[in-house]
Coordinates of C-alpha atoms (C1' of nucleotides) in Angstrom, one line a residue:
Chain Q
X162 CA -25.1 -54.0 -34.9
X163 CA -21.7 -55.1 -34.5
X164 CA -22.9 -57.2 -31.1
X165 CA -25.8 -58.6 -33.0
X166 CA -24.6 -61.9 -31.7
X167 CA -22.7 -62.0 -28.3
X168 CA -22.8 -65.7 -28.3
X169 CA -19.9 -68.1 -27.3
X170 CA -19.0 -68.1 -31.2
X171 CA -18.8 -64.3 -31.7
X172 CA -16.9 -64.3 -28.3
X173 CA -14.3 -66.8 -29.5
X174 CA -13.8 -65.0 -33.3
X175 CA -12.6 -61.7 -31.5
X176 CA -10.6 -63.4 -29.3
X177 CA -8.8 -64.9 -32.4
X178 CA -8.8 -62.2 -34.0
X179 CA -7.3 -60.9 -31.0
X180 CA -4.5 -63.4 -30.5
X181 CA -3.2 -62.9 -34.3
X182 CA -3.1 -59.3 -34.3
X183 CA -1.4 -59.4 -30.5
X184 CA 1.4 -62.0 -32.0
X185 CA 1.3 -60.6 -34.9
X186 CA 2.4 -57.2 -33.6
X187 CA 4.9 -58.7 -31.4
X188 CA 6.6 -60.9 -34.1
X189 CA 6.8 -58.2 -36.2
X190 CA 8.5 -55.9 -33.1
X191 CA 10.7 -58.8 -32.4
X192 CA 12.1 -60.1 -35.7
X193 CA 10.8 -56.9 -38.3
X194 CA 7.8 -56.6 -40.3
X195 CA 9.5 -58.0 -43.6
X196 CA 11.5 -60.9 -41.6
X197 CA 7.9 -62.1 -40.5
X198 CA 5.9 -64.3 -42.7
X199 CA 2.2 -64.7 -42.2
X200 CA 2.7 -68.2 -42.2
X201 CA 4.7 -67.4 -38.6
X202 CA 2.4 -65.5 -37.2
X203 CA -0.5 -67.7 -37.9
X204 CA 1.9 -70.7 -36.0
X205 CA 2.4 -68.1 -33.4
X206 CA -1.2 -67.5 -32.7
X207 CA -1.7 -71.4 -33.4
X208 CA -4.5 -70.9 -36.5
X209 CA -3.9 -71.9 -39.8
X210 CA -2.3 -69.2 -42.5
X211 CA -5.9 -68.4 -43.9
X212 CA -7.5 -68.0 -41.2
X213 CA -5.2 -64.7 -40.2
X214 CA -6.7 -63.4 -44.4
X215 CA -10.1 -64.0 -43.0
X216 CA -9.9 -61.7 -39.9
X217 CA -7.3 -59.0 -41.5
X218 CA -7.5 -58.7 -45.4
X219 CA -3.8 -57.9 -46.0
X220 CA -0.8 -58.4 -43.8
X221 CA -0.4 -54.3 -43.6
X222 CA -4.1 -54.0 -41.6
X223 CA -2.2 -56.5 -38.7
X224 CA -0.5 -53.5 -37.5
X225 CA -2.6 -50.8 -39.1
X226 CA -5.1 -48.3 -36.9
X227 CA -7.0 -45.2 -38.0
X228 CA -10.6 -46.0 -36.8
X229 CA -10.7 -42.3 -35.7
X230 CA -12.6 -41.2 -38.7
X231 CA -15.9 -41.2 -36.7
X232 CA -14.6 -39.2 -33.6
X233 CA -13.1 -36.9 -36.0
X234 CA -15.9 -35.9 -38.1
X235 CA -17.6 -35.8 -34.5
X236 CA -15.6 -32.9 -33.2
X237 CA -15.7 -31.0 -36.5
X238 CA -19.1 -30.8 -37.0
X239 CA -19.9 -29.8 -33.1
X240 CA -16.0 -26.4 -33.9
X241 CA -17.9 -23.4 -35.5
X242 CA -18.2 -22.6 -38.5
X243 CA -17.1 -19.2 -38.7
X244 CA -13.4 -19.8 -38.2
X245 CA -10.4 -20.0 -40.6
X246 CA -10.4 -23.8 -42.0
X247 CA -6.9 -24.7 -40.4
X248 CA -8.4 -23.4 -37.0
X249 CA -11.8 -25.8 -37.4
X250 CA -10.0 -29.2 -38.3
X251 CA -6.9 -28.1 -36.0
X252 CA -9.2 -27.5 -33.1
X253 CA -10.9 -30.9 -33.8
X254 CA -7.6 -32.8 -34.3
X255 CA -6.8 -31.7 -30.6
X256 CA -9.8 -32.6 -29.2
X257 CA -9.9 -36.0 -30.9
X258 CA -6.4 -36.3 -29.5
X259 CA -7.2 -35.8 -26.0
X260 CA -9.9 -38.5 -26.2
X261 CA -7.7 -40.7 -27.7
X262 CA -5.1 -40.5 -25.1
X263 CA -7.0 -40.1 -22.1
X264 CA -10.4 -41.2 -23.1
X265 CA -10.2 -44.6 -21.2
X266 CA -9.4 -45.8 -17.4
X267 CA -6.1 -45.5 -16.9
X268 CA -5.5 -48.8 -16.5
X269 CA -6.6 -49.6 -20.0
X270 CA -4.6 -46.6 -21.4
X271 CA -1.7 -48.2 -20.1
X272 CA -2.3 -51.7 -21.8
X273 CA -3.6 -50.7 -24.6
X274 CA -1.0 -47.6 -24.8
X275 CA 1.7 -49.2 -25.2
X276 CA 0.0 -52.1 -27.8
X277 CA -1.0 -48.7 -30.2
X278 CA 2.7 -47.0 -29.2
X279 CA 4.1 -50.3 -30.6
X280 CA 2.1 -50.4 -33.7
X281 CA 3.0 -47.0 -34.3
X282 CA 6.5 -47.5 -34.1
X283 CA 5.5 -50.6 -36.6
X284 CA 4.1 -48.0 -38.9
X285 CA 6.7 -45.2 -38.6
X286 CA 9.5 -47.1 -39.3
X287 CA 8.4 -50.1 -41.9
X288 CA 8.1 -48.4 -45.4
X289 CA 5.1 -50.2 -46.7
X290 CA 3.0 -49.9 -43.3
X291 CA 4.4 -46.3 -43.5
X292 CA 3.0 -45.6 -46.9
X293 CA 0.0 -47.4 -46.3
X294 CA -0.7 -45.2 -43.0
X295 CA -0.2 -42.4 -44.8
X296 CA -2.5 -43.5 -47.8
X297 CA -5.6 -43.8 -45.2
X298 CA -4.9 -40.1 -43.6
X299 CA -4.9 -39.0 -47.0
X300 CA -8.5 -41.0 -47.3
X301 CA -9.3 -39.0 -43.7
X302 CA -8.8 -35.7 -45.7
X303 CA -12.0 -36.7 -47.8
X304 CA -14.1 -37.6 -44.4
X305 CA -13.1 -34.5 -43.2
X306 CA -14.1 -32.3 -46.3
X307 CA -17.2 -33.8 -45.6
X308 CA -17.6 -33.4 -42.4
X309 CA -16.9 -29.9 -42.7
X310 CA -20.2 -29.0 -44.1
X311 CA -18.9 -26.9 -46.2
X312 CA -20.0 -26.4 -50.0
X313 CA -18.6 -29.3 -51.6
X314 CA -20.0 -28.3 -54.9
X315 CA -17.9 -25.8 -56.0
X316 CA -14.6 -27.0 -56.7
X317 CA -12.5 -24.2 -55.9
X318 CA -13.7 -24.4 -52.0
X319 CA -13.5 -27.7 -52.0
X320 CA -9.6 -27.3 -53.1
X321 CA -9.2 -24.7 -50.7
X322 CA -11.3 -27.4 -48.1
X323 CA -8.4 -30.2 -49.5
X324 CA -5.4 -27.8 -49.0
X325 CA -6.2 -26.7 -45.4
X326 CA -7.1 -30.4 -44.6
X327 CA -4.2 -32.2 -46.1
X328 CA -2.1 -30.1 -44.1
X329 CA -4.0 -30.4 -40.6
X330 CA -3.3 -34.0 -41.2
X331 CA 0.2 -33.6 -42.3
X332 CA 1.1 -32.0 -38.7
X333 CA -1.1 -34.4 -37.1
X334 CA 1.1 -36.9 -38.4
X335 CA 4.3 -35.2 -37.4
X336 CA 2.8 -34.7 -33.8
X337 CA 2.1 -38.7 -33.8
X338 CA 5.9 -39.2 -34.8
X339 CA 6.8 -37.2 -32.0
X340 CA 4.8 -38.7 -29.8
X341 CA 6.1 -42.4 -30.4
X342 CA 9.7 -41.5 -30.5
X343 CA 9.0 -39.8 -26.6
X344 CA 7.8 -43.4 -25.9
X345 CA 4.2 -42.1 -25.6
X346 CA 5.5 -39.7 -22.2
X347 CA 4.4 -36.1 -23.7
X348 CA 1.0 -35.2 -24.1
X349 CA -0.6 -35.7 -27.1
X350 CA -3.0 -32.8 -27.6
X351 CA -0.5 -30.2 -26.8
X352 CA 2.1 -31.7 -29.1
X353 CA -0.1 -31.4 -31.7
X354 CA -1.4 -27.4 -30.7
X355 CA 2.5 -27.0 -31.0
X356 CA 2.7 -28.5 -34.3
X357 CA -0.5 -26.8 -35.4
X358 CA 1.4 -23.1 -34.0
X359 CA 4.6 -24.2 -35.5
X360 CA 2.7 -25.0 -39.3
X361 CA 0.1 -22.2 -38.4
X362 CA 1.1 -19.7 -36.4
X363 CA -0.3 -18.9 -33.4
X364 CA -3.2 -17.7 -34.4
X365 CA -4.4 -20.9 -35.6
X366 CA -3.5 -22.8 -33.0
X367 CA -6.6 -23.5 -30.9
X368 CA -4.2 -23.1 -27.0
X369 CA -7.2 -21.6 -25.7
X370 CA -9.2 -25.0 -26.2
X371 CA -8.4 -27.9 -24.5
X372 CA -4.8 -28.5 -25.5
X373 CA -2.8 -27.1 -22.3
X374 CA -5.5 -27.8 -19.5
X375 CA -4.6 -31.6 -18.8
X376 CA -1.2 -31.6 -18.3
X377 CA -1.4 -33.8 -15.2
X378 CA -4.9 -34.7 -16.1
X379 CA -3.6 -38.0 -17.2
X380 CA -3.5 -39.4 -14.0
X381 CA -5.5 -37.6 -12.0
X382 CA -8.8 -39.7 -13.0
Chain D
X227 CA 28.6 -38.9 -63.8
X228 CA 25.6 -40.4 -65.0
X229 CA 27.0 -39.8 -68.3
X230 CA 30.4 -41.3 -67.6
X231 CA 30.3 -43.2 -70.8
X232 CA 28.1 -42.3 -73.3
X233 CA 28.5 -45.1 -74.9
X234 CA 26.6 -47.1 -77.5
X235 CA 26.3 -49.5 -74.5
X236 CA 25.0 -46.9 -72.9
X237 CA 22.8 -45.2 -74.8
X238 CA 20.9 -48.7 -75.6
X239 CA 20.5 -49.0 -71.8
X240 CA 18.7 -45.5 -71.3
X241 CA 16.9 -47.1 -74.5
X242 CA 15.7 -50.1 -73.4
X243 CA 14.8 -48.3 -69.7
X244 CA 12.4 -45.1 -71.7
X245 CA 10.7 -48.2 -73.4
X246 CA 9.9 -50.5 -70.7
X247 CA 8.8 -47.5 -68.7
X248 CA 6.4 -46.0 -72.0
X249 CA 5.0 -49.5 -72.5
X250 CA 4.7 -49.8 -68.6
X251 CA 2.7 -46.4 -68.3
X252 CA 0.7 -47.1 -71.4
X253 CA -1.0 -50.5 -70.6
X254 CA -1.7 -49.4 -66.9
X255 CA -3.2 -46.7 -68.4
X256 CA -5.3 -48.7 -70.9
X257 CA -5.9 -52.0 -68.5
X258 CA -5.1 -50.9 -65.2
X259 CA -2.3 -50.8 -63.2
X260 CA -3.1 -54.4 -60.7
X261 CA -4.8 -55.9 -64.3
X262 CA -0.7 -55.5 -65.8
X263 CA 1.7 -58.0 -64.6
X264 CA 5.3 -56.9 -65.4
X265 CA 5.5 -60.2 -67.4
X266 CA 2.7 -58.2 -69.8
X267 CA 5.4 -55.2 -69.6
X268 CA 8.0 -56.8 -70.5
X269 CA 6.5 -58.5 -73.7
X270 CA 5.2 -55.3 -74.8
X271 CA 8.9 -53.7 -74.7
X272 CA 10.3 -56.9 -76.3
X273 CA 12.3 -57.9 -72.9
X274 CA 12.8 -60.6 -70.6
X275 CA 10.6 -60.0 -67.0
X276 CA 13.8 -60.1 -65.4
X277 CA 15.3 -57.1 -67.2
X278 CA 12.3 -55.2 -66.0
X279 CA 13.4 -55.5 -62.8
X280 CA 16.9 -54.7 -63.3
X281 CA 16.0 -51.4 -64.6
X282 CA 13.5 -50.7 -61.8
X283 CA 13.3 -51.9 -58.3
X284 CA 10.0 -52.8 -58.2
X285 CA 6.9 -52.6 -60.5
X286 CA 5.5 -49.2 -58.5
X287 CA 8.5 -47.5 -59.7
X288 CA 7.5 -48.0 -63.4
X289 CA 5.2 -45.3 -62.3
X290 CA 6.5 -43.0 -59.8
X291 CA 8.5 -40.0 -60.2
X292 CA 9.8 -37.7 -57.2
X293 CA 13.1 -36.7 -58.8
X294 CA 12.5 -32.9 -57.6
X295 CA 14.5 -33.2 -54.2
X296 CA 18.3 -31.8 -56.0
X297 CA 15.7 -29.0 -57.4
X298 CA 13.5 -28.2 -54.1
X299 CA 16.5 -27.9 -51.8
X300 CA 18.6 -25.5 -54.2
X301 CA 15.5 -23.0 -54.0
X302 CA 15.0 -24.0 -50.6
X303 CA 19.6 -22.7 -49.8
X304 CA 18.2 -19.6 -52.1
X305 CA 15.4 -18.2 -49.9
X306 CA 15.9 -16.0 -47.7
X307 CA 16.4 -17.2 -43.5
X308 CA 14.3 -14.4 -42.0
X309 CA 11.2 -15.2 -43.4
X310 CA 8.3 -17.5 -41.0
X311 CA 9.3 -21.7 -42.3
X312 CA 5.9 -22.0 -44.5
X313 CA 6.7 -19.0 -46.4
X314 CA 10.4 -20.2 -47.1
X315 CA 9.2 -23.7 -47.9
X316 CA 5.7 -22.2 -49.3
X317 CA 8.1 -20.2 -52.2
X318 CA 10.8 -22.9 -52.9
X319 CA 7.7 -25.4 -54.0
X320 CA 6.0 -22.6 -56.5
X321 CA 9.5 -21.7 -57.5
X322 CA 10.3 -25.7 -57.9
X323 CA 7.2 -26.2 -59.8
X324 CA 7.7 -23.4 -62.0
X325 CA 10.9 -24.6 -63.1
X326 CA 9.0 -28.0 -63.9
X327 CA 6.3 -27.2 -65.5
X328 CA 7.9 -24.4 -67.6
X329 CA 11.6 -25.4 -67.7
X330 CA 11.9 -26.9 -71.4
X331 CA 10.8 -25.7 -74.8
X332 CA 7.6 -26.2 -75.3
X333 CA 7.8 -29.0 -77.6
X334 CA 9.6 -31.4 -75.0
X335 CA 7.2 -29.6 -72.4
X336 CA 4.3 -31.2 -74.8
X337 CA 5.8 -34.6 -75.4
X338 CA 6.8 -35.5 -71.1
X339 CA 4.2 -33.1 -69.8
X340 CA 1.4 -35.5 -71.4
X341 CA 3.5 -38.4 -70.0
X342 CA 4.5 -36.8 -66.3
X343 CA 0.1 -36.3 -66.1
X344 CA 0.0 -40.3 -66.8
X345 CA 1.7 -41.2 -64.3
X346 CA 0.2 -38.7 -62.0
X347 CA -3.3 -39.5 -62.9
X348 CA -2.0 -43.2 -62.4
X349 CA 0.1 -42.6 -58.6
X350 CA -3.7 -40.5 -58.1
X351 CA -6.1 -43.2 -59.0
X352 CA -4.4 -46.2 -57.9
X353 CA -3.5 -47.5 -54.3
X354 CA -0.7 -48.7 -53.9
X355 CA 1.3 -45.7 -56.3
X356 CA -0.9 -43.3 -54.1
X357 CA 0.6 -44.5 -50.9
X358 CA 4.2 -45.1 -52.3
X359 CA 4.0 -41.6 -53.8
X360 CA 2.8 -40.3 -50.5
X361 CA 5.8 -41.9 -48.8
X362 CA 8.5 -40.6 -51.2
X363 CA 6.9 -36.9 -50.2
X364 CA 7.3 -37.7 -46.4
X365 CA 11.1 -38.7 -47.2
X366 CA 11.5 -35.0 -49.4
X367 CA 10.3 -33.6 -46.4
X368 CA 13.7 -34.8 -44.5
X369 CA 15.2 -33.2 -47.7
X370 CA 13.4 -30.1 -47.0
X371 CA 14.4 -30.2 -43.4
X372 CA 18.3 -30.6 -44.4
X373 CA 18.0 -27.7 -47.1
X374 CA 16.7 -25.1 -44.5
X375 CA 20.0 -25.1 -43.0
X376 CA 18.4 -24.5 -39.4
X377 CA 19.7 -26.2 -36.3
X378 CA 18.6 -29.8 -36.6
X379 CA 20.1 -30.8 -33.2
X380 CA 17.3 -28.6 -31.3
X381 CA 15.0 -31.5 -31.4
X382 CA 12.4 -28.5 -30.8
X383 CA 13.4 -26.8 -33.7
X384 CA 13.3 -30.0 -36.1
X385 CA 10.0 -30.7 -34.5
X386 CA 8.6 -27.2 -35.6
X387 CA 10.5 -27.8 -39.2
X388 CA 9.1 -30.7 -39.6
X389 CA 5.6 -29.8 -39.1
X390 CA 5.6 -26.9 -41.5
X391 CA 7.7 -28.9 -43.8
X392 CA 5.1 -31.7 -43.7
X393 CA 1.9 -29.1 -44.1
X394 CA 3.9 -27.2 -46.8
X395 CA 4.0 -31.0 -48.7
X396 CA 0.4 -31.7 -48.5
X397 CA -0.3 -28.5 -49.9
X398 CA 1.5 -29.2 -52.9
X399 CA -0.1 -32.2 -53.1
X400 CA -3.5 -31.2 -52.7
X401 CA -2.2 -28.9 -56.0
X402 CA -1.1 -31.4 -57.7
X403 CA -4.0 -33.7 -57.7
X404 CA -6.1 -30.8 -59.1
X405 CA -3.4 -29.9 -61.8
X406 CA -3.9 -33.6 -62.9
X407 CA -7.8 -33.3 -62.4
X408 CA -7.5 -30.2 -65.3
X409 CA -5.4 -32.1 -67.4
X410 CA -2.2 -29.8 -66.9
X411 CA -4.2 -27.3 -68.1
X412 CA -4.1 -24.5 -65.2
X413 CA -0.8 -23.5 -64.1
X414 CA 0.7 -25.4 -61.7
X415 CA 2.9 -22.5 -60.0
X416 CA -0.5 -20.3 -59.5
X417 CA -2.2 -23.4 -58.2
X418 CA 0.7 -24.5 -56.0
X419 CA 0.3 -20.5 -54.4
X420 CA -3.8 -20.6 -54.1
X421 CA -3.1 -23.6 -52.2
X422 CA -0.5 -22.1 -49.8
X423 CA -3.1 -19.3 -49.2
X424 CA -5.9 -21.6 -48.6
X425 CA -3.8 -23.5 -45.8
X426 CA -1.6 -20.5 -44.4
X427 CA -3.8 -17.6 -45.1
X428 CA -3.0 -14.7 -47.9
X429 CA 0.0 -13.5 -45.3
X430 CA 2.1 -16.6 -46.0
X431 CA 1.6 -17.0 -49.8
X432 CA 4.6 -16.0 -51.5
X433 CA 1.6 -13.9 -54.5
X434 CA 4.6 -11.3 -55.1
X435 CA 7.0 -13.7 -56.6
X436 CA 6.9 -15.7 -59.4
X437 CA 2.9 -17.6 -59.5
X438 CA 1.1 -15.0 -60.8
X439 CA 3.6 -13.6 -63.5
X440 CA 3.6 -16.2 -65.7
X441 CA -0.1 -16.9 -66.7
X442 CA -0.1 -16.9 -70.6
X443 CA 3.6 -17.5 -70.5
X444 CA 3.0 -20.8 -71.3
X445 CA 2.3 -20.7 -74.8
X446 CA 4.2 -17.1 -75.8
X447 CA 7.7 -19.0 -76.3
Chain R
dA199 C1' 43.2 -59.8 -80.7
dC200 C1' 42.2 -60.5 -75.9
dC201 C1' 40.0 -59.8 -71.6
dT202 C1' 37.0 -57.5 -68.5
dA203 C1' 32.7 -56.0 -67.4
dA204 C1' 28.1 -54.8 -68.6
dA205 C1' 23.5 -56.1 -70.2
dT206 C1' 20.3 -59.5 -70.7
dG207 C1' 18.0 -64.2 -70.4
dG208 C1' 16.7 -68.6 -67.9
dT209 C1' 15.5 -71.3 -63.9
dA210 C1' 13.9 -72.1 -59.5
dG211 C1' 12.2 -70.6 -55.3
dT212 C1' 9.8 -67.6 -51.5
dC213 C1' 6.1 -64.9 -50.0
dG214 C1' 1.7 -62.3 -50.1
dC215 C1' -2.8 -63.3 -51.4
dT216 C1' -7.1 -65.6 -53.6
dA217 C1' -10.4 -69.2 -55.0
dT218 C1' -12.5 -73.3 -54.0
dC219 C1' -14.0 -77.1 -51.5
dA220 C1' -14.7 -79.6 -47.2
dC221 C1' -15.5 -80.3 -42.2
dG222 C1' -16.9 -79.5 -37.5
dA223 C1' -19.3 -76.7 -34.2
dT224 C1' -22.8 -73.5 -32.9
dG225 C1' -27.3 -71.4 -32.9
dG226 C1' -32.1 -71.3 -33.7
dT227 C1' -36.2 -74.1 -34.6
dA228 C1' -39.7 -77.9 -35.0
Chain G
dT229 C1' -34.7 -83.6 -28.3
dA230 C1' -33.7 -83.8 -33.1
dC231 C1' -32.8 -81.1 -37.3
dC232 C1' -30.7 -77.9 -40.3
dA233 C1' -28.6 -73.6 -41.6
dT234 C1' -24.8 -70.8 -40.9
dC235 C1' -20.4 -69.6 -39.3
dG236 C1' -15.6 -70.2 -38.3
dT237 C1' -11.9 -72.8 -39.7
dG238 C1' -8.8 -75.9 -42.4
dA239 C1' -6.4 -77.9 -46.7
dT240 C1' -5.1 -77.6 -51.5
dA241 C1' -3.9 -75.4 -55.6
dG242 C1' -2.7 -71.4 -58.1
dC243 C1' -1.3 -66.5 -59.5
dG244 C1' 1.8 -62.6 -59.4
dA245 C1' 5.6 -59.8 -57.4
dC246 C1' 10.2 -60.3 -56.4
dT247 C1' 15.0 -62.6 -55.5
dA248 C1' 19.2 -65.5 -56.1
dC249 C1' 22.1 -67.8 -59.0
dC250 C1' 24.2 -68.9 -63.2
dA251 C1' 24.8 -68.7 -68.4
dT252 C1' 25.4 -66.0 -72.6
dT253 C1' 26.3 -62.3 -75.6
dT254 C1' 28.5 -58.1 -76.6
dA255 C1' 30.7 -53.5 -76.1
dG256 C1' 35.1 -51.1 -74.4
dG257 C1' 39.7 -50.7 -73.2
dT258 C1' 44.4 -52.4 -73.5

DNA sequence: ACCTAAATGGTAGTCGCTATCACGATGGTA
DNA sequence: TACCATCGTGATAGCGACTACCATTTAGGT
């Protein structure tokens, strides 16, 4: 439903939206978030200042990601249910990982690679784009409490459902940090196993899945 | 230091500061925190807008609170090394939050506990608190990383730090959102510690110290 | 009594963001 | 082919958070 239209006007609104986000993100890389007006980056990407509030609702969602929430929820409902919580969502978080990082052709991965390793830096290091990064995994913790199927009527394993989840996504995000300060080189998935055994122990810590068996994996397609 | 002059000059600055930050709280309370402009904030206190902002950086700090890093790291220097990192951290934060929730008499315990659950219901409920609040807990958990005392040059063993330190955070976050949910009623160490067990499993949560000792302690003063 | 420094107020300006109206181009349709 | 609705974009005006700069009053120390 989102290609209702693929006509020349469709076509020519994602390419603008596009082009701002693309300047956008490498204004902000240049010169720093703050230092970079909207106003520039709409001259930069030659539209006027509104039209960058039409395709991106604040300046924040111009460097912003987290779309995962679908592939996420994916993985958890297909991990069993009969595991410890941490194990289910940290099992998931790997596996959403791995199709993150090595989902596309490698030729893509590398393009777009280093466009998300530069808004991630973005994000890590600007406090606002930081906060608000960290305000939308917190909204992830609720998509995954639903996704876990779990009873979400009784509040005390719904808390226990929050607790486990918050966390997850707590070393998920200390896995991502790791990964953008290595300039993207390690392996995703088994940095986050080891955060996940490091938080966990490693009995949690799903290395038995797919974390360790694509080490070279990366460019082997 | 703080109180290297207390002075009438002073005291009718800590005044001025308790008052704009009441008024603050209570009209984002009663209107909403985006529906209050500080200009509404400072008439209520009987100030110019400008003085509002020379007693707090910006208007999200009228709300926010995170003054618990000086407390968090003394517990942190008084557990003991040999223990796994969640534990460690997992008992400084219900040992923190004991002394927080417990620390005064009760009277003053009345009087700020009623307004400390404002401005947490407030940093819940709203945005942009929720992700500034979020934020200030990602710095503590640099704090917590210094107070452990480990080897912060290992880059592996600040990695595995700061993965526990950051799960051991959301925990007590997930915690603190239901203490607000009860209306301070449940007690925040005990809830703090069903939260660590939840994440970490029974083996990690610190049960034999002090959460479950203090259940009616609350009122026997 | 004097002088320094602190606390506050005023003014003007920037920037993020919104509401509103207008215009041109595109797409389907008679 | 002609028509019209809709979409993408642009321009203006305005609000609110926040800052820089300067003026004024007043408490504190000498």
């Amino acid at each position: 439903m989102v290609d209702r239209h693929p006509n020349l006007r469709a076509q020519r609104r994602a390419e603008t939206q596009r082009a701002i986000q693309a300047h956008a993100v490498r204004l902000f890389t240049e010169r720093g978030y703050d230092a970079t007006t909207v106003a520039d980056v709409a001259e930069a990407a030659g539209v006027a200042p509104m039209t960058v509030y039409r395709h991106f609702p604040t300046k924040e969602d111009l460097v912003l990601v987290d779309q995962n929430g679908p592939l996420l929820a994916e993985r958890l409902r297909a991990a069993p249910a009969d595991q410890p919580l941490v194990r289910r969502i940290g099992g998931a978080l790997v596996d959403a990982t791995a199709v993150l990082t090595g989902g596309g052709d490698p030729g893509a991965a590398a393009a777009d690679g280093r466009f998300l390793l530069d808004r991630l830096r973005l994000m890590i290091a600007t406090p606002a784009l930081r906060a608000r990064h960290l305000d939308n995994q917190y909204a992830l913790q609720e998509a995954v409490i639903g996704a876990l199927g779990d009873d979400a009527a009784d509040p005390e394993t719904a808390f226990r459902a929050r607790a486990a989840a918050g966390a997850c996504l707590a070393v998920l995000h200390t896995a991502l940090v790791r990964w953008a300060e290595d300039d993207g080189r390690a392996d995703l998935p088994a940095l986050v196993a080891d955060a996940l055994a490091a938080a966990f122990g490693d009995a949690a810590a799903p290395l038995d899945r797919s974390a360790r068996r694509q080490g070279p994996r990366r460019f082997t397609g």
